[in-house]
Structure formats: C-alpha cells, structure tokens
XYZ file of C-alpha atoms in Angstrom:
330
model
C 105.267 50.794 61.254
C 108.434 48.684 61.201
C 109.173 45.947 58.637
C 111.362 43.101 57.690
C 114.792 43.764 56.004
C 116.362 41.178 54.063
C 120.046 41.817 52.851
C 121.362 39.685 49.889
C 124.337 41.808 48.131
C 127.877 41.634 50.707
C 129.355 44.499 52.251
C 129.245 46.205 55.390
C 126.695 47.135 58.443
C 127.327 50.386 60.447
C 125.589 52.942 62.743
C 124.806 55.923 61.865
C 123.588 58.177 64.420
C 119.937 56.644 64.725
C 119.893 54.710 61.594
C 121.513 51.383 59.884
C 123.942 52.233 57.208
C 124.110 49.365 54.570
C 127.542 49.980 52.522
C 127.740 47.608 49.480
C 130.917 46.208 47.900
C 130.588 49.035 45.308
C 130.231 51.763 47.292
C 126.567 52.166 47.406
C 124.831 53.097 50.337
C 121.300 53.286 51.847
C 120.539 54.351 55.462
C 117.249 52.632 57.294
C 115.752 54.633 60.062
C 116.092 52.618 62.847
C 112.317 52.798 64.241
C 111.416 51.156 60.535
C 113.211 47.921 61.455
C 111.714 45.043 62.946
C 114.422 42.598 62.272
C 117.127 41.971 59.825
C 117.784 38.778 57.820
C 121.640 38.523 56.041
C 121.875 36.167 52.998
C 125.325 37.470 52.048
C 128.740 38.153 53.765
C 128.354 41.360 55.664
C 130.540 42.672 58.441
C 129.487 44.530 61.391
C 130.567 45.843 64.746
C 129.774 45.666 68.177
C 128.453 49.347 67.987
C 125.836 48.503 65.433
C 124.687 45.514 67.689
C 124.577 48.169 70.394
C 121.770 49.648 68.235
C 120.430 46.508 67.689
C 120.267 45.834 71.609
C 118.863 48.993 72.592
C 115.968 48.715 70.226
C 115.205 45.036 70.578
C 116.242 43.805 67.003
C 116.904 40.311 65.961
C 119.652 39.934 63.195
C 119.028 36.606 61.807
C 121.840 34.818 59.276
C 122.144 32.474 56.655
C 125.154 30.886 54.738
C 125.965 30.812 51.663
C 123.531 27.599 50.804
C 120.945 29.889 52.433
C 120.983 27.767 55.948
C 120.085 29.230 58.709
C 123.499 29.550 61.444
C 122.126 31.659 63.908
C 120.736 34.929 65.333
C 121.825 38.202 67.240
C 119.393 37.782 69.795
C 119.100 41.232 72.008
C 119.188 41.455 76.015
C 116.000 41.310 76.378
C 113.221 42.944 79.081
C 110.817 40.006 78.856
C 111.734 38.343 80.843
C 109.781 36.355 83.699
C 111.306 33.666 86.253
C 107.794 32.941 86.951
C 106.710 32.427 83.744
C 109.675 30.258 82.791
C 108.866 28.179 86.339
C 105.657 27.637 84.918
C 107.197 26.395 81.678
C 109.428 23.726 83.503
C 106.491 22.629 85.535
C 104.272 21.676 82.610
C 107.092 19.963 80.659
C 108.600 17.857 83.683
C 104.650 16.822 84.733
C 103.990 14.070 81.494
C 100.465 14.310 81.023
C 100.372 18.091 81.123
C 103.621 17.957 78.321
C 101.777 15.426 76.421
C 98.276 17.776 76.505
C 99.841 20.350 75.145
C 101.952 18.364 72.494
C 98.597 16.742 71.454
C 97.207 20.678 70.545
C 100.203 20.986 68.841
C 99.943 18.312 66.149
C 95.693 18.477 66.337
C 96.235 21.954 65.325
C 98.811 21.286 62.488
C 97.268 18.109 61.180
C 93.862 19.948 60.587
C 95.725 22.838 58.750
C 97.376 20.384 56.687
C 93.907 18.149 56.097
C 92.170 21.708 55.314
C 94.886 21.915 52.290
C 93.950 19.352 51.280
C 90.597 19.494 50.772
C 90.939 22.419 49.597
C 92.668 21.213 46.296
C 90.131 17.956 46.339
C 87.057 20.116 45.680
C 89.300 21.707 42.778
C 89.512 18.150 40.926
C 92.828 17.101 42.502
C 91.389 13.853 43.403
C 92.786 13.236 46.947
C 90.181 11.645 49.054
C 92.637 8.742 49.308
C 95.255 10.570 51.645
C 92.030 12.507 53.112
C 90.752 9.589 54.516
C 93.975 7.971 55.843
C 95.178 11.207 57.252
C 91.037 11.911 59.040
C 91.942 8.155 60.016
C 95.095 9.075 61.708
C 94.236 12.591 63.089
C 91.561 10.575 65.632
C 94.849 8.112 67.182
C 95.965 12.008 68.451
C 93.681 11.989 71.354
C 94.038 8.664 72.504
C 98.149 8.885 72.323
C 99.784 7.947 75.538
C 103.545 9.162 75.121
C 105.184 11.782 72.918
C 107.207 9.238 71.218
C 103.535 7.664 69.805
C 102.533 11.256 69.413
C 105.403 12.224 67.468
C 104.930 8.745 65.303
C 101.477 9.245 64.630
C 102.807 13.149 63.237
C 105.094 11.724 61.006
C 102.660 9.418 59.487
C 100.344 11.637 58.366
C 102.942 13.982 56.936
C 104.000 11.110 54.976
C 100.422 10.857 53.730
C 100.618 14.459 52.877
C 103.537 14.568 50.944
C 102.453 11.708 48.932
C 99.765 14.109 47.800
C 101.905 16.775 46.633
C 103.004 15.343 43.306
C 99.239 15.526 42.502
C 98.712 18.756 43.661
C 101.886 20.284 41.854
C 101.336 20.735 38.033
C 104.991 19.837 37.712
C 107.072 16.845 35.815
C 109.086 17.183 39.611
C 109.250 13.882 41.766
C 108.859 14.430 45.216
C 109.136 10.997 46.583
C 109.858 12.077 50.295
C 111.152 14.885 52.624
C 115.336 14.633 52.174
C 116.712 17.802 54.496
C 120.489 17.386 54.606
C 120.906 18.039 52.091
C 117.757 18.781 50.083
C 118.014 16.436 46.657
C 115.376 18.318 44.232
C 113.385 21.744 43.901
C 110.782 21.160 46.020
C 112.696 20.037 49.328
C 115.291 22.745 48.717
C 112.093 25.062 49.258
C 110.876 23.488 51.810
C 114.240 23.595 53.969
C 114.779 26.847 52.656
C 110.784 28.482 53.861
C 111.048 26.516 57.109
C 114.344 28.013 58.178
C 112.878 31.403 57.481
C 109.616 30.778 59.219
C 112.112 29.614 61.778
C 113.957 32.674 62.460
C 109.797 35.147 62.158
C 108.725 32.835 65.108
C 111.979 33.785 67.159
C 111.415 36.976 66.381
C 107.659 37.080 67.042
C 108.446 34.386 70.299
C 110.878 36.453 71.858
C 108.271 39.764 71.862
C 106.511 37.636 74.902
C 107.860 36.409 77.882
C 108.172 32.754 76.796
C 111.014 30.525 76.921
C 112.282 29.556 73.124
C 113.902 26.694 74.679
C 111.622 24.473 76.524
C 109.178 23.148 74.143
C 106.568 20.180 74.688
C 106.191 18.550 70.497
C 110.180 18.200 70.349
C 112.336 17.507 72.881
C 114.760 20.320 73.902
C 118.128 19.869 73.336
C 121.776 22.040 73.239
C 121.783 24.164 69.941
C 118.266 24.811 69.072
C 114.971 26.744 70.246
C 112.823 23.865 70.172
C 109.370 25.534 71.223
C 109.694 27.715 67.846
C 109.911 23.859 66.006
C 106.896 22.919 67.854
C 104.708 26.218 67.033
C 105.408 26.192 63.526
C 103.917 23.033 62.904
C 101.171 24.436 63.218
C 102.120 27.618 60.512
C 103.783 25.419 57.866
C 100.342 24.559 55.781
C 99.501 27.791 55.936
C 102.841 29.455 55.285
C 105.117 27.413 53.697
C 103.199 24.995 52.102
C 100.633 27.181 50.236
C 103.627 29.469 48.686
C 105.404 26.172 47.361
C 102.282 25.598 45.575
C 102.061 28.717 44.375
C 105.791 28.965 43.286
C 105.203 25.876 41.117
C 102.105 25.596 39.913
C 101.959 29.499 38.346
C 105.420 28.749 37.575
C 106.888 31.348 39.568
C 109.542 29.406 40.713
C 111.388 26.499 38.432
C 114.659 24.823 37.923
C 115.985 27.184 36.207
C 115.839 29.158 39.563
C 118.527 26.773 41.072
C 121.865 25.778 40.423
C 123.320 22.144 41.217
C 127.104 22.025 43.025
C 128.409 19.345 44.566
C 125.608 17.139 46.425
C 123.476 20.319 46.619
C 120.787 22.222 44.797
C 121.156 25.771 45.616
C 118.783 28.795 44.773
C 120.225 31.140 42.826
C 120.999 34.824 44.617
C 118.275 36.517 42.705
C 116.138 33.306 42.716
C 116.145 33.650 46.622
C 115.328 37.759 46.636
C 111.730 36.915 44.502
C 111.008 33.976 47.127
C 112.003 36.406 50.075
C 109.635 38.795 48.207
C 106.458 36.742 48.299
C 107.601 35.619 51.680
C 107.367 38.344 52.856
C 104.072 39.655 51.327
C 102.700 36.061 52.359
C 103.844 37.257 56.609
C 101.820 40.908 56.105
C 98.595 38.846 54.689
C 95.718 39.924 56.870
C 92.922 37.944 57.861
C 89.690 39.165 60.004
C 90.201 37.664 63.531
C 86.877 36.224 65.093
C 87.860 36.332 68.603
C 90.004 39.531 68.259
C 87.705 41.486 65.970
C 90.390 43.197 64.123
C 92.412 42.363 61.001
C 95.942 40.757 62.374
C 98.646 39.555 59.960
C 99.577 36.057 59.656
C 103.232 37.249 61.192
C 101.210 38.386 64.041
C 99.115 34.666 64.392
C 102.872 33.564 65.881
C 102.757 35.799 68.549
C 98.833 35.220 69.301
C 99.907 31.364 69.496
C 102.997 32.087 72.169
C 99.826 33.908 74.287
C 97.439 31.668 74.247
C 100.354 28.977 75.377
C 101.096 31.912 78.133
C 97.252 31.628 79.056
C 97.138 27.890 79.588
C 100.435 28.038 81.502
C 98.791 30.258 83.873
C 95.540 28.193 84.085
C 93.891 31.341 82.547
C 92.533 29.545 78.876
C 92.955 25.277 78.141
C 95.232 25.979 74.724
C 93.808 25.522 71.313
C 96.458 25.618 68.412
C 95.219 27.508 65.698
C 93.116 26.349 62.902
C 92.474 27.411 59.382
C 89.176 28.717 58.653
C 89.209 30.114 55.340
C-alpha cells in the first residue's frame, strides 16, 4: 500500500539502492522503501539529483513543491506510459466543438454547486440559519442549464460562490471576518487556508489525473492557458466542498487551527512550519476517508473519487457514459 510523503525540515534527497534516503540538516536520516511512495510533497529547501528523479521516473512518482509561503511552484512530473493520441484527439474534439465544451462545463459547476448547497444545508438543519443564501444559491443553480456560453457559465459560478462565502462567517464560530475570497496574497486566516488546501488538492488531482490517460491540459470549466493544468482546476470544483471546505470548518470551529498558528510578514500571513505539518496531517487523513460507493460496491477513498471523476470524463469522451460530476450523498 503506498502513501503520501510530505517533507517539511531542509536537507537533502538521495537514492539508495531501492529506497529514498531523506538526510536532514542535522544529520538525521530515514530511508522510505520505494514501493511505499505514492508521491512526495517538499515544503522546505531540499536538494536532489538527477539519479533520485531516475527513481522517481522509473516508478511513476510525482514530486510536488512548495515555497517558502507554502505556494505551490511546480511538480516533477514522470515520463509517463499513459499515454493515448487517441484519447487526447478525443479531448481536442470536445473542447474545439462549443456545445459539447459547454455540456461538459455545465456538469462541472452542477456538480460543484450541489456539493457546496449540500454544505450548506447541512449546517442549516444544525441552527446555522442559512436559508437566505440556500435559496439564492437553489435560485442560481437552475440559470446552469439554460447557460449559453462559458463566459455566462463561469459568471453564474462565481455568483453563487459569492453567496457561499457570505455564509461562512455564520457557519465559523470565530470573531474572523471573511468578507471575500483575496488569493494574492491571502489577507486573513481563513483565505490563507483556503489558498493553502486548494494548492494541495491541486497537486492530489495531478497526481490522481495523471494515473489515467487524460490530458491535464485541455480542460472545458477554465480555459487552458501556458503555465497551468487547467482540467485539474476544473475537476476540483467539484472536490473543494467536500475537501477543503469541510476541514476549514473543522480547523476553526474545534479550534484546531487559530491565529496563533500564523505569523504576519510583510503583506502576508504565513502558517507557521509546524502549523502547516498538523494541517498536512488532517489533510491527509481527510484524502484516505472512505466512503461506501453505490455504483462501485466497494469502499473507495475520497483520494480515489479524483481518479473515478477523470474516468467517467474518459467514458463520455468515448461516447461510452453522458458524464455526471459527482455529488455528495452523505
């Protein structure tokens, strides 16, 4: 069974026969089987070699990095044997062609709108009082169907996320704000976590994307452009209510997480080293969560509901299954 490895102290990444060695600055070492790893995530200055990434390459693991204001900069990203020129025809086909872009594009943000109403009412029936933002949101979640571009599409999105934030200072038992989404750079607690989450969530959808034969780049939601894998942006729409958003209310409201977890420099809030270990830590407990699949019949981890999403977008590709984003039902 191979897991996650997150590495926040610096030092130094080497092969070792068939295993990582991890080398800290004092001297300390720890060797990881490689057959244990499924990827690696670096929160500290670490150098490496091109023999290591040789390892890396030959077993199909992602390093994924992040700076020292824990931004994501980029991934090691293996040679990779799936790989399909038919596949990635398809892709192009059903992004150039409007109204099949704009059918899938719709799934996407039907799919992540009802996860996000679902939260919702699931802190109304616990006295929250949000049937306000409920009902403007339901309101807004029935333009989806009837949206004629992606530009209307992607309006209609961002008005009921603006809905749902407004909700959040109601259902966070916290003296904290939140006034709006601010990402560059994040100006309190709670949109430090959220850039912070979504970047990881970011880099566990590459990884889990990359396991299939789909193209990160060519996306249908958000547009592609140079510099970014814009299908993982447009699948984790759909995971952020479920992922991100439910451990931000759990970091505040049991008080796992508070200011004192953060440290204010210049124009930034940054999480503090160890602050960021304990969120990686529920993270990544959060990822192995199991739920019973009803179509699968089988326990699958929400880690593993990425990768089910990238197939059932391989399905409808093919003409095989009409995509349905996933949906909360618990």
């Amino acid at each position: 069974m191979s897991d996650s490895y997150y590495i926040f102290s610096p030092g130094e990444l080497k092969r070792k026969d068939n295993t990582i060695e991890i080398i800290k600055v004092d001297g300390t070492k720890l060797d990881i089987p490689i057959e244990r790893v499924k990827d690696l995530y670096i929160f500290s200055e670490m150098n490496f070699n091109t023999k290591l990434l040789g390892l890396m390459a030959q077993h199909g693991i992602c390093v994924h990095m992040f700076n020292y204001y824990e931004h994501y900069i980029g991934s090691f990203i293996p040679k990779t044997s799936y790989v399909s020129g038919d596949l990635l025809v398809k892709q192009v086909i059903y992004y150039i062609d409007k109204s099949k872009r704009l059918a899938i594009a719709k799934e996407f943000v039907n799919a992540a709108s009802f996860n996000i109403f679902r939260n919702l009412k699931y802190y109304d029936r616990r006295n929250k009082n949000l049937e306000e933002e409920i009902n403007i949101i339901r309101t807004l979640r029935d333009t989806i169907s009837t949206s004629k571009t992606i530009t209307e599409l992607m309006g209609i999105e961002g008005s009921i996320r603006k809905h749902y934030y407004s909700a959040w200072n109601t259902i966070i038992n916290s003296d904290i704000e939140f006034d709006k989404r601010v990402k560059r750079p994040p100006d309190n607690i709670i949109n430090s976590l959220i850039s912070f989450l979504n970047s990881v969530l970011y880099a566990k959808a590459l990884t889990e994307i990359l396991k299939t034969q789909l193209n990160p780049c060519i996306s249908y939601l958000h547009e592609p452009s140079d510099k970014r894998y814009s299908l993982i942006l447009d699948v984790t729409e759909i995971f952020k209510p479920l992922i991100v958003d439910r451990l931000i209310f759990t970091f505040l409201n049991k008080k796992i997480i508070d200011d004192r977890d953060f440290v204010e420099e210049v124009g930034y809030l940054k999480i503090k080293e160890n602050s960021v270990k304990k969120i990686m830590q529920h993270f990544e407990e959060r990822m192995k969560t199991t739920i019973h699949h009803k179509q699968l019949n089988r326990e699958v981890s929400y880690q593993y509901l990425i990768r089910l999403e990238a197939y059932k977008l391989i399905k409808h590709l093919y003409e095989e299954k009409p995509y349905e984003g996933f949906k909360i039902w618990w």
